[in-house]
Short mmCIF file of C-alpha atoms and ligand atoms in Angstrom, two decimals:
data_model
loop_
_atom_site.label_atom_id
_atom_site.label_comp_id
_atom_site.label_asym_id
_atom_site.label_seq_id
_atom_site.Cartn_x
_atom_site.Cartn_y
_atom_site.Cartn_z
CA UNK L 1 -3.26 20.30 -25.84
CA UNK L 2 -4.87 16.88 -25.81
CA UNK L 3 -1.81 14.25 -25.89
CA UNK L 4 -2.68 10.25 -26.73
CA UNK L 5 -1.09 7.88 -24.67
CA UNK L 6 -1.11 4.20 -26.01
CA UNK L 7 0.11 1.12 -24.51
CA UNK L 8 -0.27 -2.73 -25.08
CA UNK L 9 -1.74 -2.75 -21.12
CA UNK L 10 -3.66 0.38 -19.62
CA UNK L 11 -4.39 -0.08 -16.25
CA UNK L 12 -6.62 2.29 -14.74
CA UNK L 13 -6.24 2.95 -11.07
CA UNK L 14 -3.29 2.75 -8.76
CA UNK L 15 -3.95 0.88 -5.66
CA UNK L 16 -2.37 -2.90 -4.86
CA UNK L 17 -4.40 -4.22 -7.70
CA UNK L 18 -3.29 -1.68 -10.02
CA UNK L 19 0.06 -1.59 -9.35
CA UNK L 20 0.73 -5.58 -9.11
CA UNK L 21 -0.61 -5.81 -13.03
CA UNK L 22 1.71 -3.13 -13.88
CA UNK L 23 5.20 -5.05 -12.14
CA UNK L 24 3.97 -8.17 -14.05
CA UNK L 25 2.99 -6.59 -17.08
CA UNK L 26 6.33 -4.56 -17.23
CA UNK L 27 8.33 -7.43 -16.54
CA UNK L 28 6.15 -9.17 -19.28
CA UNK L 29 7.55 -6.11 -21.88
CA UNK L 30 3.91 -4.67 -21.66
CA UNK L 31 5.33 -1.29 -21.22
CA UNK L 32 1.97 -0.17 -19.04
CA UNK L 33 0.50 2.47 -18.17
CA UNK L 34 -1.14 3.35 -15.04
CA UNK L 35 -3.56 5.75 -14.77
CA UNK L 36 -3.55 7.11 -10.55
CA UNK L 37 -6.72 8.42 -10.27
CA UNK L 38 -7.72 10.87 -7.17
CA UNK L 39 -6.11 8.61 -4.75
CA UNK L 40 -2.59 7.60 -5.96
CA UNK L 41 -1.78 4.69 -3.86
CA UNK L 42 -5.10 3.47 -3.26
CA UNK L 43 -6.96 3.21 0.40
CA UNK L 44 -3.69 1.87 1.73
CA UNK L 45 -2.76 5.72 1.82
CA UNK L 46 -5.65 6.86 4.10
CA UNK L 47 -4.39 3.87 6.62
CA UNK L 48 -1.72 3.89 9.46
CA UNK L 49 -0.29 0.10 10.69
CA UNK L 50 -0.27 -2.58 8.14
CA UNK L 51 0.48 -5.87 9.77
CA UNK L 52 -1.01 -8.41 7.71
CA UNK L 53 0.83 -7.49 4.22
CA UNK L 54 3.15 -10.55 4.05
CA UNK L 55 6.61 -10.25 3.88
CA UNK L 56 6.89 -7.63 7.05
CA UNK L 57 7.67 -8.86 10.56
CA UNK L 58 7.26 -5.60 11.91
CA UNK L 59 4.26 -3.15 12.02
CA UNK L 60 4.69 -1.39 8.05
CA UNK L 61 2.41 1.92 6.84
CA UNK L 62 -0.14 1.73 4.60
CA UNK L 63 1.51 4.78 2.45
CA UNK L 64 4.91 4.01 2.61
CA UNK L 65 3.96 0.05 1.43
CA UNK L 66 2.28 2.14 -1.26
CA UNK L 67 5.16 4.22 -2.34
CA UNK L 68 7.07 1.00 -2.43
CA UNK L 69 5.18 -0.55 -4.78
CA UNK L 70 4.74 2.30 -7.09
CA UNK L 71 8.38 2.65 -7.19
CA UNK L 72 9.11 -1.23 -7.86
CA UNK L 73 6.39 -0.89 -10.23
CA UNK L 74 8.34 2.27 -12.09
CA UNK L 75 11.67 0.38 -11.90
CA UNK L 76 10.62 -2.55 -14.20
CA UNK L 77 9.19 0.16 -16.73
CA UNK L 78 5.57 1.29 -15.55
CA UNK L 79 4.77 4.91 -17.04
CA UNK L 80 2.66 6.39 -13.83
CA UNK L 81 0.50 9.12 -15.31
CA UNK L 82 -1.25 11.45 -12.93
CA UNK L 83 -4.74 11.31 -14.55
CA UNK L 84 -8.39 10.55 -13.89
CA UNK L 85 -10.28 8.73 -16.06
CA UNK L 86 -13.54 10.60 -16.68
CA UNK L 87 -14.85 8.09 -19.77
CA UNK L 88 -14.13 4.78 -21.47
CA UNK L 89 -15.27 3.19 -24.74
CA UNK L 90 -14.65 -0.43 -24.31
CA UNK L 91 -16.24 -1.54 -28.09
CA UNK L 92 -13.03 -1.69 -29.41
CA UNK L 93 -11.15 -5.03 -30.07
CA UNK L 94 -7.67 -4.20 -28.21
CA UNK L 95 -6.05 -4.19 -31.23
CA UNK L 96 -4.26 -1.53 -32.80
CA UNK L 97 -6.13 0.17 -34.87
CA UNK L 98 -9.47 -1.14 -32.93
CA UNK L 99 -8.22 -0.32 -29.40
CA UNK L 100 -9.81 -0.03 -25.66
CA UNK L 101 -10.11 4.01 -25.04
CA UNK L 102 -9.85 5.80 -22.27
CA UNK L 103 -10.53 9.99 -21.50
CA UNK L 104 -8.83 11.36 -18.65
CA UNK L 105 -10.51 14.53 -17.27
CA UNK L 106 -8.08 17.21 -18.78
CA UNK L 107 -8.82 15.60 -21.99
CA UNK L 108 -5.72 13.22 -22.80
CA UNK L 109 -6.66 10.00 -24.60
CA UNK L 110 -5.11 6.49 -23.32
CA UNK L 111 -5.63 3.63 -25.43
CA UNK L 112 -4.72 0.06 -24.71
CA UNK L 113 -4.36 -3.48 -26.32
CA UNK L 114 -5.85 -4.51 -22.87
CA UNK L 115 -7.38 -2.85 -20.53
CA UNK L 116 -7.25 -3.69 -16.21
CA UNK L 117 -9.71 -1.93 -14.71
CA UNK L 118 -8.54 -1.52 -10.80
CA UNK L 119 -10.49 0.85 -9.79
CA UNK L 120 -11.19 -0.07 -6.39
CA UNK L 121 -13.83 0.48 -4.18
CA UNK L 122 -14.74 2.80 -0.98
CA UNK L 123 -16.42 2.28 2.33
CA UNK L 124 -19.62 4.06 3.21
CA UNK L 125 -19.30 6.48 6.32
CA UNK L 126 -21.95 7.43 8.31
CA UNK L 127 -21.38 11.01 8.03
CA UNK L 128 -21.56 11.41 11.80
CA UNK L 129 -19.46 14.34 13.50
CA UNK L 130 -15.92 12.85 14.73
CA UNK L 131 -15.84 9.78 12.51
CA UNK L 132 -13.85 11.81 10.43
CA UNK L 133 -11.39 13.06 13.59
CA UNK L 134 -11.12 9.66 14.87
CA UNK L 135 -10.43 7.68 11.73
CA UNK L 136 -7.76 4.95 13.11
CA UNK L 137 -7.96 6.61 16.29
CA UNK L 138 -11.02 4.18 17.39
CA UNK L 139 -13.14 4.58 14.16
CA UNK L 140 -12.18 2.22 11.13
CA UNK L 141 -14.22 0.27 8.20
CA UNK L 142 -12.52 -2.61 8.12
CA UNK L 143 -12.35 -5.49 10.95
CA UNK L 144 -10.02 -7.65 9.20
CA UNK L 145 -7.46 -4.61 9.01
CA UNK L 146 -7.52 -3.01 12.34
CA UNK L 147 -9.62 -5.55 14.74
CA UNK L 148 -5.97 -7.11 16.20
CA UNK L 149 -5.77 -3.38 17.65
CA UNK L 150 -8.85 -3.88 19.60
CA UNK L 151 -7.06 -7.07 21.60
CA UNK L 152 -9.53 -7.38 24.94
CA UNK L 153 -11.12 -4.05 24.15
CA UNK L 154 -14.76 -3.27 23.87
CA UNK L 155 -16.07 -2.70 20.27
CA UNK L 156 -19.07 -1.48 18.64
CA UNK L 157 -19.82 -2.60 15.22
CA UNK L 158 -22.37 -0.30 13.20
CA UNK L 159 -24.91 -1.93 10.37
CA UNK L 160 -27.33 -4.27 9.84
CA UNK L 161 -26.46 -6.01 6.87
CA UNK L 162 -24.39 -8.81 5.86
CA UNK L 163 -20.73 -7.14 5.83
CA UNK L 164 -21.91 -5.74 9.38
CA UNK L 165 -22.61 -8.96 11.18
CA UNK L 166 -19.36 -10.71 9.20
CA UNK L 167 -17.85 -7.62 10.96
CA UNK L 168 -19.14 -8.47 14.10
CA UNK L 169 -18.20 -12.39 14.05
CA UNK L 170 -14.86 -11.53 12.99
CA UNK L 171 -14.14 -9.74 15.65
CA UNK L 172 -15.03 -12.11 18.90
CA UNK L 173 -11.80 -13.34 17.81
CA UNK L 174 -10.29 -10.29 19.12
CA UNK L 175 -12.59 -8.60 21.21
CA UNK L 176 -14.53 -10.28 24.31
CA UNK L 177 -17.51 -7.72 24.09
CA UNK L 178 -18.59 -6.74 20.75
CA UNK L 179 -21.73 -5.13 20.26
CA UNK L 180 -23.93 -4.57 16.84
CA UNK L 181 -25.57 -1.05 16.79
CA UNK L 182 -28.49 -1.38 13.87
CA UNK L 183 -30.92 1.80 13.18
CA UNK L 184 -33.61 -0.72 13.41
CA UNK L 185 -35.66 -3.48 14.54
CA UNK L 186 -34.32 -6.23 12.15
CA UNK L 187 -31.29 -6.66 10.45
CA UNK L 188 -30.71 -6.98 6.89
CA UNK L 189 -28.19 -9.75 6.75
CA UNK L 190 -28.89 -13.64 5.39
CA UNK L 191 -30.72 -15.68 8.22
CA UNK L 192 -27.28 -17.80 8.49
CA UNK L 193 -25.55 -15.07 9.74
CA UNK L 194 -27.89 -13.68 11.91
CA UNK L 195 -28.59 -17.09 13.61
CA UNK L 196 -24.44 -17.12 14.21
CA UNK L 197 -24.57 -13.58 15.33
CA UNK L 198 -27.53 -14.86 17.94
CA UNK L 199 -25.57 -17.82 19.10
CA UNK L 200 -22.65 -15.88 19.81
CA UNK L 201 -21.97 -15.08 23.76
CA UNK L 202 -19.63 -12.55 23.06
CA UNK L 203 -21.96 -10.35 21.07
CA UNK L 204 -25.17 -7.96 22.50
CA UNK L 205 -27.25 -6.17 19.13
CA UNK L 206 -28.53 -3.00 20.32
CA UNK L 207 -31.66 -2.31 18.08
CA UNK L 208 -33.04 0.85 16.82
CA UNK L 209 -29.94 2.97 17.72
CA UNK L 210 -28.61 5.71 15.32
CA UNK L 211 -25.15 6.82 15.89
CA UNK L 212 -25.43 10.72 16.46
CA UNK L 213 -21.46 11.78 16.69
CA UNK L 214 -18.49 9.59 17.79
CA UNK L 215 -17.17 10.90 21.37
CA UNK L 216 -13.72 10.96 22.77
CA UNK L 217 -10.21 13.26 22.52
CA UNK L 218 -8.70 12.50 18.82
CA UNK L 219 -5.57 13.92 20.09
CA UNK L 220 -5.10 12.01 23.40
CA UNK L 221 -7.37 8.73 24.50
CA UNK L 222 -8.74 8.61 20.67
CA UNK L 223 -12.63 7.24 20.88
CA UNK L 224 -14.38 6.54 24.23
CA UNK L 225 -17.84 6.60 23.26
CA UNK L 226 -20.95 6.61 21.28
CA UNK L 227 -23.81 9.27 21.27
CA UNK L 228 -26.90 7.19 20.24
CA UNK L 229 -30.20 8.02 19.16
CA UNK L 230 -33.28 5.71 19.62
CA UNK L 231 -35.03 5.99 16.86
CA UNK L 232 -38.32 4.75 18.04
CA UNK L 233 -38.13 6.88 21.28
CA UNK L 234 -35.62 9.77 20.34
CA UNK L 235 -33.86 8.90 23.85
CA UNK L 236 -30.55 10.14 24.20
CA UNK L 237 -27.75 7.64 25.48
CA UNK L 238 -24.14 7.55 25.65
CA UNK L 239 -22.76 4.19 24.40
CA UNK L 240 -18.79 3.72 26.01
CA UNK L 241 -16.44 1.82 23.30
CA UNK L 242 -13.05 1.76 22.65
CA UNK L 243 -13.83 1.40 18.57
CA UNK L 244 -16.23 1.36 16.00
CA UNK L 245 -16.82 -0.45 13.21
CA UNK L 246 -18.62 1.44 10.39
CA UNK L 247 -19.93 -1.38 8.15
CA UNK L 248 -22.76 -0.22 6.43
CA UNK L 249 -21.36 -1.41 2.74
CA UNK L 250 -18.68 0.31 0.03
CA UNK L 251 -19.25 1.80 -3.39
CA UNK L 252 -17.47 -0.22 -5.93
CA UNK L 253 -15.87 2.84 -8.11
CA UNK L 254 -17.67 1.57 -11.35
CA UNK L 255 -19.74 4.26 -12.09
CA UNK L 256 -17.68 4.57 -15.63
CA UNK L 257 -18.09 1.10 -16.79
CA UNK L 258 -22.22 1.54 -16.24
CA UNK L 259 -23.51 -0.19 -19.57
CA UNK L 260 -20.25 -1.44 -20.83
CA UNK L 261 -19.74 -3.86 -18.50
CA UNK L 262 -21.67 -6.86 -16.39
CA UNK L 263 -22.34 -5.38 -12.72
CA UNK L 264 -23.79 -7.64 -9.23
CA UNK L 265 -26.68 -5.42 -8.04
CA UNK L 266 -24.23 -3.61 -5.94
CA UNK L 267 -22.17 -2.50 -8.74
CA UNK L 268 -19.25 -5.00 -9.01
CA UNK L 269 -17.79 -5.79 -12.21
CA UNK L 270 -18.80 -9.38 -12.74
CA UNK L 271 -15.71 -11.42 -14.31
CA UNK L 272 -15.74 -15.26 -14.89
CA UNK L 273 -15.18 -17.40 -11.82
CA UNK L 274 -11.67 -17.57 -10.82
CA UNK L 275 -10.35 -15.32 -13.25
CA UNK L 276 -10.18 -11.39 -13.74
CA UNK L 277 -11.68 -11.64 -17.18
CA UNK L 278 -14.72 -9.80 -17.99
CA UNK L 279 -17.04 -10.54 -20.79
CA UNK L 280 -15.17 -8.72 -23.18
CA UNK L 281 -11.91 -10.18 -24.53
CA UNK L 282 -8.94 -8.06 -23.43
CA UNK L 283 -10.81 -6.43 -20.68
CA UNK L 284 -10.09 -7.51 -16.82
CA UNK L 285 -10.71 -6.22 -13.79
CA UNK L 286 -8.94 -6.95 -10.29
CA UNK L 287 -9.22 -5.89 -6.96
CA UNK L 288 -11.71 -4.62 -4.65
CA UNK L 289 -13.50 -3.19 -7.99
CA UNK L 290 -14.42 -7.16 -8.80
CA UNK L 291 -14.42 -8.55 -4.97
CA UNK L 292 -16.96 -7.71 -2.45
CA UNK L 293 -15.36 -10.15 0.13
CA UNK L 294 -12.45 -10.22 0.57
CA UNK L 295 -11.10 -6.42 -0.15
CA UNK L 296 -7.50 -6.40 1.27
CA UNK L 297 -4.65 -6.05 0.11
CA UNK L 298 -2.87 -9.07 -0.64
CA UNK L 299 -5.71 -10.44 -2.60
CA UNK L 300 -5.98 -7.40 -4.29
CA UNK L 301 -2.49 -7.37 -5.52
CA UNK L 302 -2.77 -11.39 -5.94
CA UNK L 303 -5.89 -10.39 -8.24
CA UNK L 304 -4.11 -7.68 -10.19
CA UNK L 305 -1.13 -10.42 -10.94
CA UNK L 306 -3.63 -12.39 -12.23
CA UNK L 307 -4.87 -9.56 -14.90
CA UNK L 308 -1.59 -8.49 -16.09
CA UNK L 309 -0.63 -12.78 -16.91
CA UNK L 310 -4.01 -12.92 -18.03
CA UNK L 311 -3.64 -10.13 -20.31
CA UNK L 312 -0.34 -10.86 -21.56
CA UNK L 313 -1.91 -14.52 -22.45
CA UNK L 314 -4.37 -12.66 -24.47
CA UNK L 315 -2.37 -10.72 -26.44
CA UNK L 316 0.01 -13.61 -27.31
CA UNK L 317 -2.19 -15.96 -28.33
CA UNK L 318 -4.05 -13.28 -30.47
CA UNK L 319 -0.35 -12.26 -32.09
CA UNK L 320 -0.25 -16.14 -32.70
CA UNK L 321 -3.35 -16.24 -34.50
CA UNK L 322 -2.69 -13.72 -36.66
CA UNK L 323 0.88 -15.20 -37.61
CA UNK L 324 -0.72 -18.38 -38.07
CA UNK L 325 -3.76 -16.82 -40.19
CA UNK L 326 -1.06 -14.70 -42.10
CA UNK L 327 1.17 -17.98 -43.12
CA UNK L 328 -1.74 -19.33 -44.15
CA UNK L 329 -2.92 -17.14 -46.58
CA UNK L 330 1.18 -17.13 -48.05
P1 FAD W 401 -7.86 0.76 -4.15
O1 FAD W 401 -6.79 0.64 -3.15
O2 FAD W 401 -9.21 1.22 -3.72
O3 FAD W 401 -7.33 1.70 -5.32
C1 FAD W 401 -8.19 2.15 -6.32
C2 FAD W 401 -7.40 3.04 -7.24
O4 FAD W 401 -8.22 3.37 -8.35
C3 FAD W 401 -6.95 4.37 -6.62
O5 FAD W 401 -5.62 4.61 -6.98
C4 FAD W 401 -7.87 5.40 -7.29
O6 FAD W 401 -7.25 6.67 -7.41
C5 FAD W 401 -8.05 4.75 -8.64
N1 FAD W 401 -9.23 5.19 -9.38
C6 FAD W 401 -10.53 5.12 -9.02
N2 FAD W 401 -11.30 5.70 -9.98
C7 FAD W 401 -10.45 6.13 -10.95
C8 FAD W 401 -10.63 6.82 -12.18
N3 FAD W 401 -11.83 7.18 -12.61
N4 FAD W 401 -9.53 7.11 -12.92
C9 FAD W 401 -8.30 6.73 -12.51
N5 FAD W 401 -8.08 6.07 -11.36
C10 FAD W 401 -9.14 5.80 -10.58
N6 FAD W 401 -6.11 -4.23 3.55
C11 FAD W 401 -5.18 -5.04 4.09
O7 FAD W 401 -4.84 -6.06 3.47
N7 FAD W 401 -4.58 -4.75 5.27
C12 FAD W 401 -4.87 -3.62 5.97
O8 FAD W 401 -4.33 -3.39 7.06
C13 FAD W 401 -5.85 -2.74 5.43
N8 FAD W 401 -6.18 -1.60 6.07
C14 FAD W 401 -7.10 -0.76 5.53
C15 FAD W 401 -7.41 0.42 6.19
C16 FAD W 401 -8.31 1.29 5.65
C17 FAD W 401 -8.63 2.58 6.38
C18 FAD W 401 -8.95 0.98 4.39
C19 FAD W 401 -9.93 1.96 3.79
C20 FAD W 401 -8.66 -0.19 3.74
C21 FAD W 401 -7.73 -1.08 4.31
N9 FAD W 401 -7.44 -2.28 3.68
C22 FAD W 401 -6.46 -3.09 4.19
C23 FAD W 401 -8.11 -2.69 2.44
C24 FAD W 401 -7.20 -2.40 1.24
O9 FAD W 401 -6.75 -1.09 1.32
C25 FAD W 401 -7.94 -2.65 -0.06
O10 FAD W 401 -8.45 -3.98 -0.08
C26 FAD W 401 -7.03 -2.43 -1.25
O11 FAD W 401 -6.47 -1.15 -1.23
C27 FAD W 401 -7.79 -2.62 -2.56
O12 FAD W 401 -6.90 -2.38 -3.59
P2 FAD W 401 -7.37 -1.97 -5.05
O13 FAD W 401 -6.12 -1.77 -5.81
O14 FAD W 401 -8.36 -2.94 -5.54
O15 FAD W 401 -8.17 -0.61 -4.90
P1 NAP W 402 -26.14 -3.69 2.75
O1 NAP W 402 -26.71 -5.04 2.56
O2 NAP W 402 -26.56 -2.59 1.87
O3 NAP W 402 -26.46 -3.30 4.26
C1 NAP W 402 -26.07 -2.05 4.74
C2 NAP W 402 -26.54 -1.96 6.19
O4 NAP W 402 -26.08 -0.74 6.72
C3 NAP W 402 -28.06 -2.00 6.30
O5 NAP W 402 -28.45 -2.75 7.42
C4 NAP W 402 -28.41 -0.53 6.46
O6 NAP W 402 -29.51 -0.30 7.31
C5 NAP W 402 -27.19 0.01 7.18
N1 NAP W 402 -26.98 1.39 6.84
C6 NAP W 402 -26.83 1.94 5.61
N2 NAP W 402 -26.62 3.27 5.70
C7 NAP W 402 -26.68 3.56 7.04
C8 NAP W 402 -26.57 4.75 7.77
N3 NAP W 402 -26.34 5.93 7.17
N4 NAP W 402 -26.67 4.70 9.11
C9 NAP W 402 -26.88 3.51 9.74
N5 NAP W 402 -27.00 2.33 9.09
C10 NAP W 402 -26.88 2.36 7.75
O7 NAP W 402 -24.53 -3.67 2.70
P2 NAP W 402 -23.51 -4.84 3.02
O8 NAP W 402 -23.84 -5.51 4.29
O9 NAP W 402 -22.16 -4.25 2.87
O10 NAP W 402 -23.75 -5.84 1.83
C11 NAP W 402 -23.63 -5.35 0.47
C12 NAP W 402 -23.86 -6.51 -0.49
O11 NAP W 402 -22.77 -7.43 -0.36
C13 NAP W 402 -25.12 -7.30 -0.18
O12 NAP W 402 -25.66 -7.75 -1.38
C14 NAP W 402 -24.63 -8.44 0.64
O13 NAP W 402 -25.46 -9.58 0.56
C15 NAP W 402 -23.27 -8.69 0.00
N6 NAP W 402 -22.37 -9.30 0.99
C16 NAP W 402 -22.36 -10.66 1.04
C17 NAP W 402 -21.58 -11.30 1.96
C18 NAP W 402 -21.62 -12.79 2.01
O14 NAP W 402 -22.27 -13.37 1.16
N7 NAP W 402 -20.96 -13.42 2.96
C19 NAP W 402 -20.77 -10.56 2.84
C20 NAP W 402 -20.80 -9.18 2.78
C21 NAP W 402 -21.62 -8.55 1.83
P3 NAP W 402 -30.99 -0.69 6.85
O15 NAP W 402 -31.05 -2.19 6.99
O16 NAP W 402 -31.83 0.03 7.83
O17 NAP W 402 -31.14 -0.21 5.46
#
């Protein structure tokens, strides 16, 4: 049978953003509940090395950082609830009585006084045979997170928009050769970036190339190479690289909050500058769900901080209101 769950903070989604809101909002007496979704843990889980989480001299895993945080998060008094959220009716107020809903796919109701939606978001893949075997093994979707283990090495970089060329530039700081593989003649990306991309002696663009599989031995040497498609000529060529870079965008997992709340063309929940509020009082959203630059970690979690003192803030000064409102009419 059904059961309803109800909280002053629901978060929705499990990842760094998630889980920071619910250690501040426990700490805060919030008593939240997280909702894990199909990925408890977040992307961190589907990663190896972490070496840029601070607080860790040595090399730490993306899972085990995870399970760390989940359990710091249960500790202070988080209620983790193994659930996916399948609707949500954000019309109500937060307050009790009035509150934000959530459906979880077996049918259980959450509701909340405030809602954080951390949701996160998901690279695109191309869908090519191996990128799958050689995920962190030579194939990754994220430069910032794995380019330091490309030190000296030849890399490929695979898009044509702006997050591809970002890629690209990011990664002369690690890589001497880097070369952008676009399925066509132009790229996508703002003429800034393109004109940087240009300029740049340590990068070759290799235009009109589809990547046909990813080549190599996952269980020994990982990735050697490229099998690449022109797709003006249909030539065959083998492209040697010690990674690739798939950066040809991410999903922001915001299909749910379609017509409830403000989305950038892309799909990002829009919140006001600075802040993980979204136009709806009592609603926030944090992490990569909100944030198509930056998308790691730490900002994530800084993010998801922000929601749960945001959200506490909301519900005090609403409590104080109503005290004040209630003393007046005595
Ligand atoms: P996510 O981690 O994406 O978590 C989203 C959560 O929402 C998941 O728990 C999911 O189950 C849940 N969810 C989604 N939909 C629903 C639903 N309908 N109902 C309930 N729950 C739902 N960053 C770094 O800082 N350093 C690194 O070294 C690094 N390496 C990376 C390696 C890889 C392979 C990848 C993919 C990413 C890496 N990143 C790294 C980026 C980092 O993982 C993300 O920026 C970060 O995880 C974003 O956190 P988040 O909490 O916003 O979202
Ligand atoms: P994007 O603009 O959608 O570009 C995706 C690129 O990947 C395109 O060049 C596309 O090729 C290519 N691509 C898509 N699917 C492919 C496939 N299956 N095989 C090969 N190539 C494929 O995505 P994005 O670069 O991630 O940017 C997303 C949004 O975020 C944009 O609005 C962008 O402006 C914004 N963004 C902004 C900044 C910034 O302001 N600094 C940084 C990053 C992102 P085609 O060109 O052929 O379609």
């Amino acid at each position: 049978m059904a059961t309803v769950h109800t909280t002053r903070m629901l978060i929705i989604g499990s990842g760094p953003a998630g889980l920071s809101a619910a250690i501040y909002g426990a700490r805060a007496g919030m008593k939240p509940i997280v909702v894990q979704g199909l990925q408890p843990g977040g992307q961190l889980t589907i990663t190896t090395d972490v070496e840029n989480y601070p607080g860790f001299r040595d090399v730490i895993q993306g899972p085990w950082l995870m399970q760390e945080m989940q359990a710091q998060a249960e500790h202070v008094g988080t209620r983790m609830l193994w659930d996916t959220i399948v609707s949500v009716d954000v019309s109500g107020r937060g307050e009790p009585g009035s509150p934000f809903r959530a459906i979880g796919d077996g049918g259980d109701v959450y509701e909340g006084e405030t809602l954080v939606i951390a949701t996160g978001a998901q690279a695109k893949w191309l869908g090519a045979p191996g990128e799958v075997e050689f995920a962190g093994k030579g194939v990754s979707a994220c430069a910032t997170c794995d380019g330091f283990f490309y030190r000296g090495k030849k890399v490929a970089v695979i898009g044509g928009g702006n997050t591809a060329v970002e890629e690209a530039l990011y990664l002369t700081n690690h890589s001497p050769d880097v070369t952008l593989i676009h399925r066509r003649g132009h790229l996508r990306a703002e003429r800034i970036l393109q004109d940087r991309l240009f300029a740049h002696p340590n990068i070759k663009v290799l235009w009109n190339q589809k990547v046909e599989r990813f080549t190599g031995d996952p269980g020994g040497a990982g990735l050697t190479g490229l099998e690449l498609v022109d797709t003006v000529t249909g030539a065959v060529s083998t492209f040697p690289t010690d990674g690739a870079f798939v950066a040809i965008g991410h999903d922001p997992a915001t299909e749910l909050f379609k017509g409830k709340l403000a989305m950038d063309p892309s799909g990002y929940l829009l919140v006001e500058p600075g802040t993980p509020k979204t136009a709806i009082p009592g609603v926030f959203a944090c992490g990569d769900v909100m944030d198509h630059i930056y998308r790691q970690a730490v900002t994530a979690a800084g993010t998801g901080c922000m929601a749960a003192l945001d959200a506490e803030r909301f519900l005090a000064e609403r409590e104080f209101a109503a005290q004040q409102e209630k003393q007046a009419a005595e």
